[in-house]
Coordinates of C-alpha atoms and ligand atoms in Angstrom, one line a residue:
X1 CA 0.0 0.0 0.0
X2 CA 1.3 3.5 -0.8
X3 CA 1.6 5.7 2.2
X4 CA 1.2 9.4 1.5
X5 CA 3.4 11.6 3.6
X6 CA 2.1 15.0 4.6
X7 CA 3.5 17.7 2.4
X8 CA 5.8 20.3 3.9
X9 CA 6.1 23.7 2.7
X10 CA 9.0 24.0 0.3
X11 CA 10.8 26.7 2.1
X12 CA 10.8 28.1 5.7
X13 CA 7.6 30.0 6.3
X14 CA 9.2 32.2 9.0
X15 CA 12.0 34.7 9.0
X16 CA 14.2 34.5 12.0
X17 CA 17.2 36.5 13.2
X18 CA 18.7 33.6 14.8
X19 CA 17.6 29.9 14.9
X20 CA 19.6 29.1 18.1
X21 CA 20.1 25.6 16.6
X22 CA 23.7 24.4 16.5
X23 CA 25.2 21.4 14.7
X24 CA 28.6 19.9 14.2
X25 CA 30.4 20.5 10.9
X26 CA 33.7 18.7 10.7
X27 CA 35.7 19.8 13.8
X28 CA 33.7 22.9 14.5
X29 CA 30.2 23.8 15.5
X30 CA 27.8 25.8 13.3
X31 CA 24.7 27.9 14.0
X32 CA 22.1 26.8 11.4
X33 CA 20.6 29.6 9.2
X34 CA 16.8 29.6 8.7
X35 CA 16.9 27.2 5.7
X36 CA 19.2 24.7 7.4
X37 CA 17.1 24.9 10.5
X38 CA 14.0 24.2 8.5
X39 CA 15.6 21.2 6.7
X40 CA 17.0 19.9 10.0
X41 CA 13.5 20.1 11.7
X42 CA 11.8 18.6 8.7
X43 CA 14.0 15.6 8.7
X44 CA 13.6 15.1 12.5
X45 CA 9.9 15.3 12.2
X46 CA 9.8 12.9 9.3
X47 CA 12.1 10.5 11.1
X48 CA 9.8 10.6 14.2
X49 CA 6.8 9.9 12.0
X50 CA 8.3 7.0 10.1
X51 CA 9.5 5.4 13.3
X52 CA 6.1 5.7 15.0
X53 CA 4.2 4.4 12.1
X54 CA 6.7 1.9 10.8
X55 CA 7.1 -1.8 11.6
X56 CA 10.0 -1.1 14.0
X57 CA 8.3 1.0 16.5
X58 CA 7.5 -1.9 18.9
X59 CA 11.1 -3.0 18.9
X60 CA 12.7 0.5 19.3
X61 CA 10.4 2.4 21.6
X62 CA 11.3 5.8 20.4
X63 CA 14.4 7.1 18.6
X64 CA 16.7 6.8 21.5
X65 CA 20.3 6.5 20.1
X66 CA 23.7 6.1 21.8
X67 CA 27.1 7.2 20.9
X68 CA 29.1 4.1 20.0
X69 CA 31.6 3.1 22.6
X70 CA 34.1 2.4 19.8
X71 CA 34.9 6.2 19.6
X72 CA 38.7 6.7 20.2
X73 CA 37.8 9.2 22.8
X74 CA 35.9 6.8 24.9
X75 CA 38.9 5.0 26.7
X76 CA 40.1 8.5 27.8
X77 CA 36.5 9.4 28.9
X78 CA 36.5 6.3 31.0
X79 CA 39.6 7.5 33.1
X80 CA 39.3 9.0 36.5
X81 CA 42.3 11.3 36.3
X82 CA 44.5 12.8 33.6
X83 CA 48.2 13.7 33.7
X84 CA 49.1 17.4 33.3
X85 CA 50.9 17.8 29.9
X86 CA 49.8 14.3 28.6
X87 CA 49.0 14.3 24.9
X88 CA 45.7 12.7 24.1
X89 CA 45.9 10.0 21.5
X90 CA 43.2 11.3 19.1
X91 CA 42.5 14.6 17.3
X92 CA 39.4 16.9 17.2
X93 CA 36.8 15.4 14.9
X94 CA 33.1 15.6 14.3
X95 CA 32.6 13.9 17.6
X96 CA 35.4 15.4 19.6
X97 CA 36.0 19.1 20.7
X98 CA 38.9 20.4 22.8
X99 CA 38.6 23.6 24.7
X100 CA 41.0 25.3 27.1
X101 CA 39.7 26.8 30.2
X102 CA 39.9 30.6 30.1
X103 CA 42.1 32.0 32.8
X104 CA 39.5 34.1 34.3
X105 CA 35.7 33.9 34.9
X106 CA 35.7 30.1 34.5
X107 CA 32.0 29.6 35.3
X108 CA 30.9 32.5 32.8
X109 CA 33.1 30.9 30.2
X110 CA 31.6 27.5 30.7
X111 CA 28.1 29.0 30.6
X112 CA 28.8 30.5 27.3
X113 CA 30.2 27.5 25.5
X114 CA 28.0 24.8 26.8
X115 CA 24.8 26.1 25.0
X116 CA 26.7 26.0 21.7
X117 CA 28.7 22.8 21.8
X118 CA 26.4 20.5 23.8
X119 CA 23.4 21.1 21.5
X120 CA 25.7 20.8 18.4
X121 CA 26.7 17.3 19.5
X122 CA 23.2 16.4 20.5
X123 CA 21.7 17.6 17.1
X124 CA 24.3 15.8 15.2
X125 CA 25.5 12.3 16.2
X126 CA 26.7 13.0 19.7
X127 CA 30.2 13.5 20.9
X128 CA 32.8 14.4 23.6
X129 CA 33.5 17.9 24.9
X130 CA 36.9 18.1 26.7
X131 CA 37.4 21.4 28.6
X132 CA 41.1 21.8 29.7
X133 CA 42.7 20.4 26.6
X134 CA 44.7 22.5 24.0
X135 CA 43.1 21.9 20.6
X136 CA 46.4 22.2 18.6
X137 CA 48.7 20.2 20.8
X138 CA 46.1 17.9 22.2
X139 CA 47.9 18.5 25.6
X140 CA 46.0 18.2 28.9
X141 CA 46.3 21.6 30.7
X142 CA 43.3 21.5 33.0
X143 CA 42.5 24.3 35.3
X144 CA 44.7 25.1 38.4
X145 CA 42.9 24.0 41.5
X146 CA 43.1 27.4 43.1
X147 CA 41.0 28.9 40.2
X148 CA 38.1 26.6 40.4
X149 CA 35.8 24.8 42.8
X150 CA 34.9 21.5 41.1
X151 CA 31.5 21.1 42.9
X152 CA 30.2 24.5 41.9
X153 CA 31.6 24.0 38.4
X154 CA 29.7 20.7 38.2
X155 CA 26.4 22.1 39.4
X156 CA 26.8 25.2 37.0
X157 CA 27.2 22.8 34.0
X158 CA 24.3 20.7 34.9
X159 CA 22.1 23.7 35.4
X160 CA 23.2 25.1 32.1
X161 CA 22.5 21.8 30.2
X162 CA 19.1 21.3 31.8
X163 CA 18.1 24.8 30.8
X164 CA 18.6 24.1 27.0
X165 CA 15.2 24.1 25.4
X166 CA 14.3 20.7 23.8
X167 CA 11.5 20.2 21.2
X168 CA 10.1 16.7 20.4
X169 CA 8.3 15.4 17.4
X170 CA 8.5 11.8 18.9
X171 CA 6.7 10.3 21.9
X172 CA 9.8 10.2 24.0
X173 CA 9.6 13.7 25.4
X174 CA 12.9 13.1 27.2
X175 CA 15.7 15.5 28.2
X176 CA 19.1 15.5 26.6
X177 CA 21.3 12.7 27.8
X178 CA 24.8 13.4 28.9
X179 CA 27.5 12.2 31.2
X180 CA 29.7 14.8 33.0
X181 CA 32.9 14.1 34.5
X182 CA 35.2 16.5 36.4
X183 CA 38.4 14.7 36.8
X184 CA 41.6 15.4 38.7
X185 CA 44.7 16.6 36.7
X186 CA 47.8 15.3 38.3
X187 CA 51.3 16.7 38.0
X188 CA 54.0 14.3 39.3
X189 CA 51.5 12.4 41.3
X190 CA 50.2 15.6 43.0
X191 CA 46.8 17.2 42.3
X192 CA 47.4 20.1 40.0
X193 CA 43.8 20.9 39.1
X194 CA 40.8 19.7 37.2
X195 CA 39.6 19.0 33.6
X196 CA 36.0 18.5 32.4
X197 CA 34.7 15.9 30.1
X198 CA 31.1 15.8 28.8
X199 CA 29.8 13.0 26.7
X200 CA 26.7 13.9 24.8
X201 CA 24.3 11.3 23.3
X202 CA 22.6 12.0 20.0
X203 CA 19.3 13.5 20.7
X204 CA 16.1 12.2 19.2
X205 CA 14.7 15.5 18.1
X206 CA 16.0 19.2 18.5
X207 CA 18.0 20.9 21.2
X208 CA 18.3 24.7 21.2
X209 CA 20.9 26.9 22.8
X210 CA 18.0 29.3 23.8
X211 CA 14.6 30.3 22.3
X212 CA 15.1 31.3 18.6
X213 CA 15.2 35.0 17.8
X214 CA 11.7 35.4 16.1
X215 CA 8.8 37.6 16.7
X216 CA 5.1 37.7 15.9
X217 CA 2.5 40.5 16.2
X218 CA -0.4 39.4 18.4
X219 CA -3.2 41.8 19.3
X220 CA -1.0 44.8 18.3
X221 CA 1.9 43.6 20.5
X222 CA 5.2 42.3 19.2
X223 CA 5.8 39.0 21.1
X224 CA 8.7 36.7 21.0
X225 CA 7.8 33.3 19.8
X226 CA 8.4 30.4 22.2
X227 CA 10.6 27.7 20.9
X228 CA 7.8 25.2 20.7
X229 CA 5.6 27.6 18.6
X230 CA 8.4 28.5 16.5
X231 CA 9.1 24.9 15.6
X232 CA 5.4 24.3 15.1
X233 CA 5.2 27.2 12.5
X234 CA 8.6 26.2 10.8
X235 CA 7.4 22.6 10.3
X236 CA 3.7 23.0 9.7
X237 CA 2.4 20.4 7.3
X238 CA -0.6 20.2 5.1
X239 CA -2.9 17.8 7.0
X240 CA -2.9 14.2 5.9
X241 CA -6.0 13.9 3.9
X242 CA -5.4 10.3 3.0
X243 CA -8.9 9.2 4.2
X244 CA -10.6 12.2 2.5
X245 CA -8.6 12.4 -0.6
X246 CA -11.2 10.7 -2.7
X247 CA -13.8 13.4 -1.8
X248 CA -11.8 16.5 -1.5
X249 CA -9.1 18.3 -3.5
X250 CA -6.6 20.8 -2.5
X251 CA -7.2 24.4 -3.6
X252 CA -4.4 26.1 -1.6
X253 CA -1.5 24.3 -0.1
X254 CA 0.7 25.6 2.8
X255 CA 3.7 25.6 0.5
X256 CA 2.8 28.9 -1.0
X257 CA 1.1 30.5 2.1
X258 CA 2.4 32.9 4.8
X259 CA 3.0 31.6 8.4
X260 CA -0.5 31.8 9.7
X261 CA -2.4 30.7 6.6
X262 CA -4.2 27.3 6.5
X263 CA -4.6 24.9 3.6
X264 CA -7.9 25.2 1.7
X265 CA -9.8 22.2 0.5
X266 CA -12.9 21.8 -1.5
X267 CA -15.3 19.0 -2.2
X268 CA -14.6 17.4 -5.6
X269 CA -17.1 18.3 -8.3
X270 CA -18.0 21.6 -6.8
X271 CA -17.2 24.9 -8.5
X272 CA -13.6 26.1 -8.0
X273 CA -12.6 29.5 -6.8
X274 CA -12.1 30.9 -10.2
X275 CA -15.5 29.9 -11.4
X276 CA -17.2 31.3 -8.2
X277 CA -15.4 34.5 -8.6
X278 CA -16.6 34.8 -12.1
X279 CA -20.1 33.9 -11.1
X280 CA -20.4 36.1 -8.0
X281 CA -18.2 39.0 -8.7
X282 CA -18.0 39.7 -12.5
X283 CA -18.2 43.4 -13.6
X284 CA -18.7 44.5 -17.1
X285 CA -16.3 47.2 -18.3
X286 CA -17.2 50.7 -17.2
X287 CA -19.6 49.5 -14.6
X288 CA -19.8 49.8 -10.9
X289 CA -21.8 46.9 -9.5
X290 CA -23.6 46.8 -6.1
X291 CA -24.1 43.3 -4.7
X292 CA -26.2 41.6 -3.4
X293 CA -28.7 43.5 -5.4
X294 CA -31.6 42.6 -3.1
X295 CA -29.8 44.0 0.0
X296 CA -28.9 47.2 -1.9
X297 CA -32.6 47.6 -2.8
X298 CA -33.7 47.0 0.7
X299 CA -31.2 49.3 2.3
X300 CA -31.9 52.2 0.0
X301 CA -35.6 51.9 0.4
X302 CA -35.2 51.7 4.3
X303 CA -32.9 54.6 4.6
X304 CA -33.5 57.8 2.8
X305 CA -30.3 59.5 1.4
X306 CA -28.2 56.3 1.6
X307 CA -28.1 55.9 -2.2
X308 CA -27.0 59.5 -2.7
X309 CA -24.4 59.2 0.1
X310 CA -22.8 56.0 -1.4
X311 CA -23.1 57.1 -5.0
X312 CA -21.2 60.3 -4.3
X313 CA -18.4 58.3 -2.7
X314 CA -18.3 56.1 -5.9
X315 CA -17.9 59.0 -8.3
X316 CA -14.2 58.7 -8.7
X317 CA -14.4 55.0 -9.6
X318 CA -15.1 53.9 -13.1
X319 CA -15.2 50.2 -12.7
X320 CA -15.5 47.9 -9.7
X321 CA -17.7 46.1 -7.3
X322 CA -19.4 47.3 -4.0
X323 CA -20.0 44.3 -1.7
X324 CA -22.6 45.2 0.9
X325 CA -23.5 43.7 4.2
X326 CA -25.6 44.9 7.1
X327 CA -22.4 44.2 9.1
X328 CA -19.1 43.2 7.7
X329 CA -17.9 42.9 11.3
X330 CA -20.7 40.1 12.0
X331 CA -19.7 38.4 8.8
X332 CA -16.1 38.3 10.2
X333 CA -17.2 37.1 13.6
X334 CA -16.6 40.4 15.3
X335 CA -18.8 42.2 17.7
X336 CA -21.8 44.0 16.1
X337 CA -22.1 47.7 16.6
X338 CA -25.5 49.3 17.1
X339 CA -26.1 52.3 14.9
X340 CA -24.3 50.8 11.9
X341 CA -26.6 50.9 8.9
X342 CA -24.3 48.9 6.6
X343 CA -20.7 48.3 5.7
X344 CA -19.7 48.3 2.0
X345 CA -16.5 47.1 0.6
X346 CA -15.4 48.7 -2.6
X347 CA -13.0 46.9 -4.8
X348 CA -12.3 49.0 -7.8
X349 CA -9.8 49.7 -10.6
X350 CA -6.8 51.9 -9.6
X351 CA -7.7 52.0 -5.9
X352 CA -6.8 49.9 -2.9
X353 CA -9.9 48.1 -1.4
X354 CA -12.0 50.6 0.8
X355 CA -14.3 49.6 3.6
X356 CA -17.1 52.1 4.2
X357 CA -19.0 52.0 7.3
X358 CA -22.3 53.9 7.2
X359 CA -23.5 55.1 10.6
X360 CA -26.9 56.5 11.4
X361 CA -25.4 59.3 13.5
X362 CA -21.9 60.5 14.2
X363 CA -20.1 58.3 16.7
X364 CA -16.7 58.6 18.2
X365 CA -16.0 54.9 18.1
X366 CA -17.1 54.6 14.4
X367 CA -13.6 55.0 13.0
X368 CA -12.3 52.4 15.5
X369 CA -14.9 50.0 14.5
X370 CA -14.3 50.4 10.8
X371 CA -10.6 50.1 11.1
X372 CA -10.8 46.9 13.1
X373 CA -13.2 45.4 10.6
X374 CA -10.9 46.4 7.7
X375 CA -8.0 44.9 9.5
X376 CA -9.7 41.6 10.2
X377 CA -10.9 41.5 6.6
X378 CA -7.3 41.8 5.5
X379 CA -6.1 39.1 8.0
X380 CA -8.8 36.8 6.5
X381 CA -7.8 37.5 3.0
X382 CA -4.3 36.3 3.9
X383 CA -4.9 33.6 6.7
X384 CA -8.0 32.0 5.3
X385 CA -8.0 33.1 1.6
X386 CA -4.2 32.5 1.2
X387 CA -3.7 35.8 -0.6
X388 CA 0.1 36.2 -0.8
X389 CA 0.3 39.7 -2.3
X390 CA 0.6 43.1 -0.4
X391 CA -2.8 44.5 0.3
X392 CA -4.2 47.5 2.2
X393 CA -7.9 47.9 3.1
X394 CA -8.7 51.4 3.8
X395 CA -11.3 52.3 6.4
X396 CA -13.7 55.2 5.9
X397 CA -16.7 56.2 8.0
X398 CA -19.8 57.9 6.5
X399 CA -22.7 59.3 8.5
X400 CA -26.2 59.4 7.5
X401 CA -27.9 61.7 10.0
X402 CA -31.6 62.4 9.3
X403 CA -31.2 66.2 9.7
X404 CA -28.4 66.5 7.1
X405 CA -30.1 64.0 4.9
X406 CA -27.6 63.0 2.1
X407 CA -24.8 65.1 3.5
X408 CA -21.9 63.0 4.5
X409 CA -19.9 63.6 7.6
X410 CA -16.7 61.9 6.6
X411 CA -14.4 60.9 9.2
X412 CA -10.7 60.9 8.5
X413 CA -9.4 58.0 6.4
X414 CA -7.2 55.9 8.7
X415 CA -3.5 56.7 8.3
X416 CA -1.6 54.2 6.1
X417 CA 1.4 53.9 8.3
X418 CA 3.0 51.0 6.6
X419 CA 6.7 50.5 6.7
X420 CA 8.5 51.8 3.7
X421 CA 9.4 48.4 2.4
X422 CA 5.7 47.5 2.1
X423 CA 5.0 49.4 -1.1
X424 CA 1.6 48.9 -2.5
X425 CA 3.1 49.8 -5.9
X426 CA 1.0 47.6 -8.1
X427 CA -2.4 48.7 -6.9
X428 CA -4.1 46.6 -9.5
X429 CA -2.5 43.5 -8.3
X430 CA -3.3 44.4 -4.7
X431 CA -6.9 44.8 -5.6
X432 CA -6.8 41.3 -7.2
X433 CA -7.8 39.7 -3.9
X434 CA -8.9 36.1 -3.8
X435 CA -12.6 36.9 -4.3
X436 CA -12.2 39.7 -6.8
X437 CA -9.2 38.5 -8.9
X438 CA -10.4 37.0 -12.1
X439 CA -13.8 38.8 -12.3
X440 CA -12.5 42.3 -12.4
X441 CA -9.1 41.4 -14.0
X442 CA -10.5 39.6 -16.9
X443 CA -13.2 41.9 -17.8
X444 CA -11.0 44.9 -17.9
X445 CA -8.9 46.2 -20.6
X446 CA -5.1 45.5 -20.2
X447 CA -3.1 48.3 -18.6
Ligands
ZN1 ZN1 12.1 13.3 20.5

């Protein structure tokens, strides 16, 4: 039987300043860039899935691996003391790193190198970190006993390793496995000082040096992503639709979507997005269409002056569509606002989309309501509709007070304080939102 794997996005869906994921590369350790981190996590996730579903899972019980004892460094690691000046009989390698103790601030130094080297070994194939050995000459130098307290050094190292964030794709959920030895360094049979040896086992999933440097905007606030959330967003997969694939087909996959967008499926045989757009939102050249027509009729007969008010707003636009609702906010699962007659979304040629809120009377909170609705609309275009272009929905409040009849009391258009890099240059493209795209585009003459 063919087993379909969930499809990963083809490239990282997140930008990060720093992945905080280290790996071994030859005799050094490397900080993975976004793409490397993405491939690394993707592989770990797939490995965990294969192991859990595959025929071996009962035998293996997780992905626990061990460093082979045949490593040339192992006999030295087994020793209880080292000789000062002794030359170790093996060089640095993918699984061996030599570090000298710094002469001052030994604990600070150890706290700095552990989060780089220990995860690097754990994320690769495991290995040995020797602190107190010169990397060129392979000579044991240790750290003079007057400069270090072996007990506090041990507890500092253990604490630092336990602080490293671990993220699992597998069922194991264990901590990083390591063996720490602080051994005596002897000179002519006398205690000279201490050396530190850490054996790190390969880790089933991912060990970080700290949380990745990546942020997200949540409810207007910039928040730092937690390690777990970051990994989740980096490795998000299209759901496995094995069972449903006979009835459903994918219209939008995650591979092209921004970080928060979800895949879109439709029932086979039903009309596709393109056909629906054509059917629901087509506009003949030179026309401005109001839809749904019945709602437009009802609204204009219920509210005297509404037709004039809206028509006046539409004067600058030659072709487009006005999508009306008694409340766009309610359509978007936001709170209804009393006093709102209707919301109208204009998608027109040579303009960014504009959301008009028509209020019965002037209201200080009207602009806030309209801006929030426009913002949510934009969010939905991206996260639900999978729209990947740059788009701005402007918010505009109109007021239909009975005294002033058709006179519009127009609130200030919300400021477009976008960063400079976010240029809405190709307005026409921006207007081609998921639901307007083909209809307006195809019916219009080429620019
Ligand atoms: Zn794991």
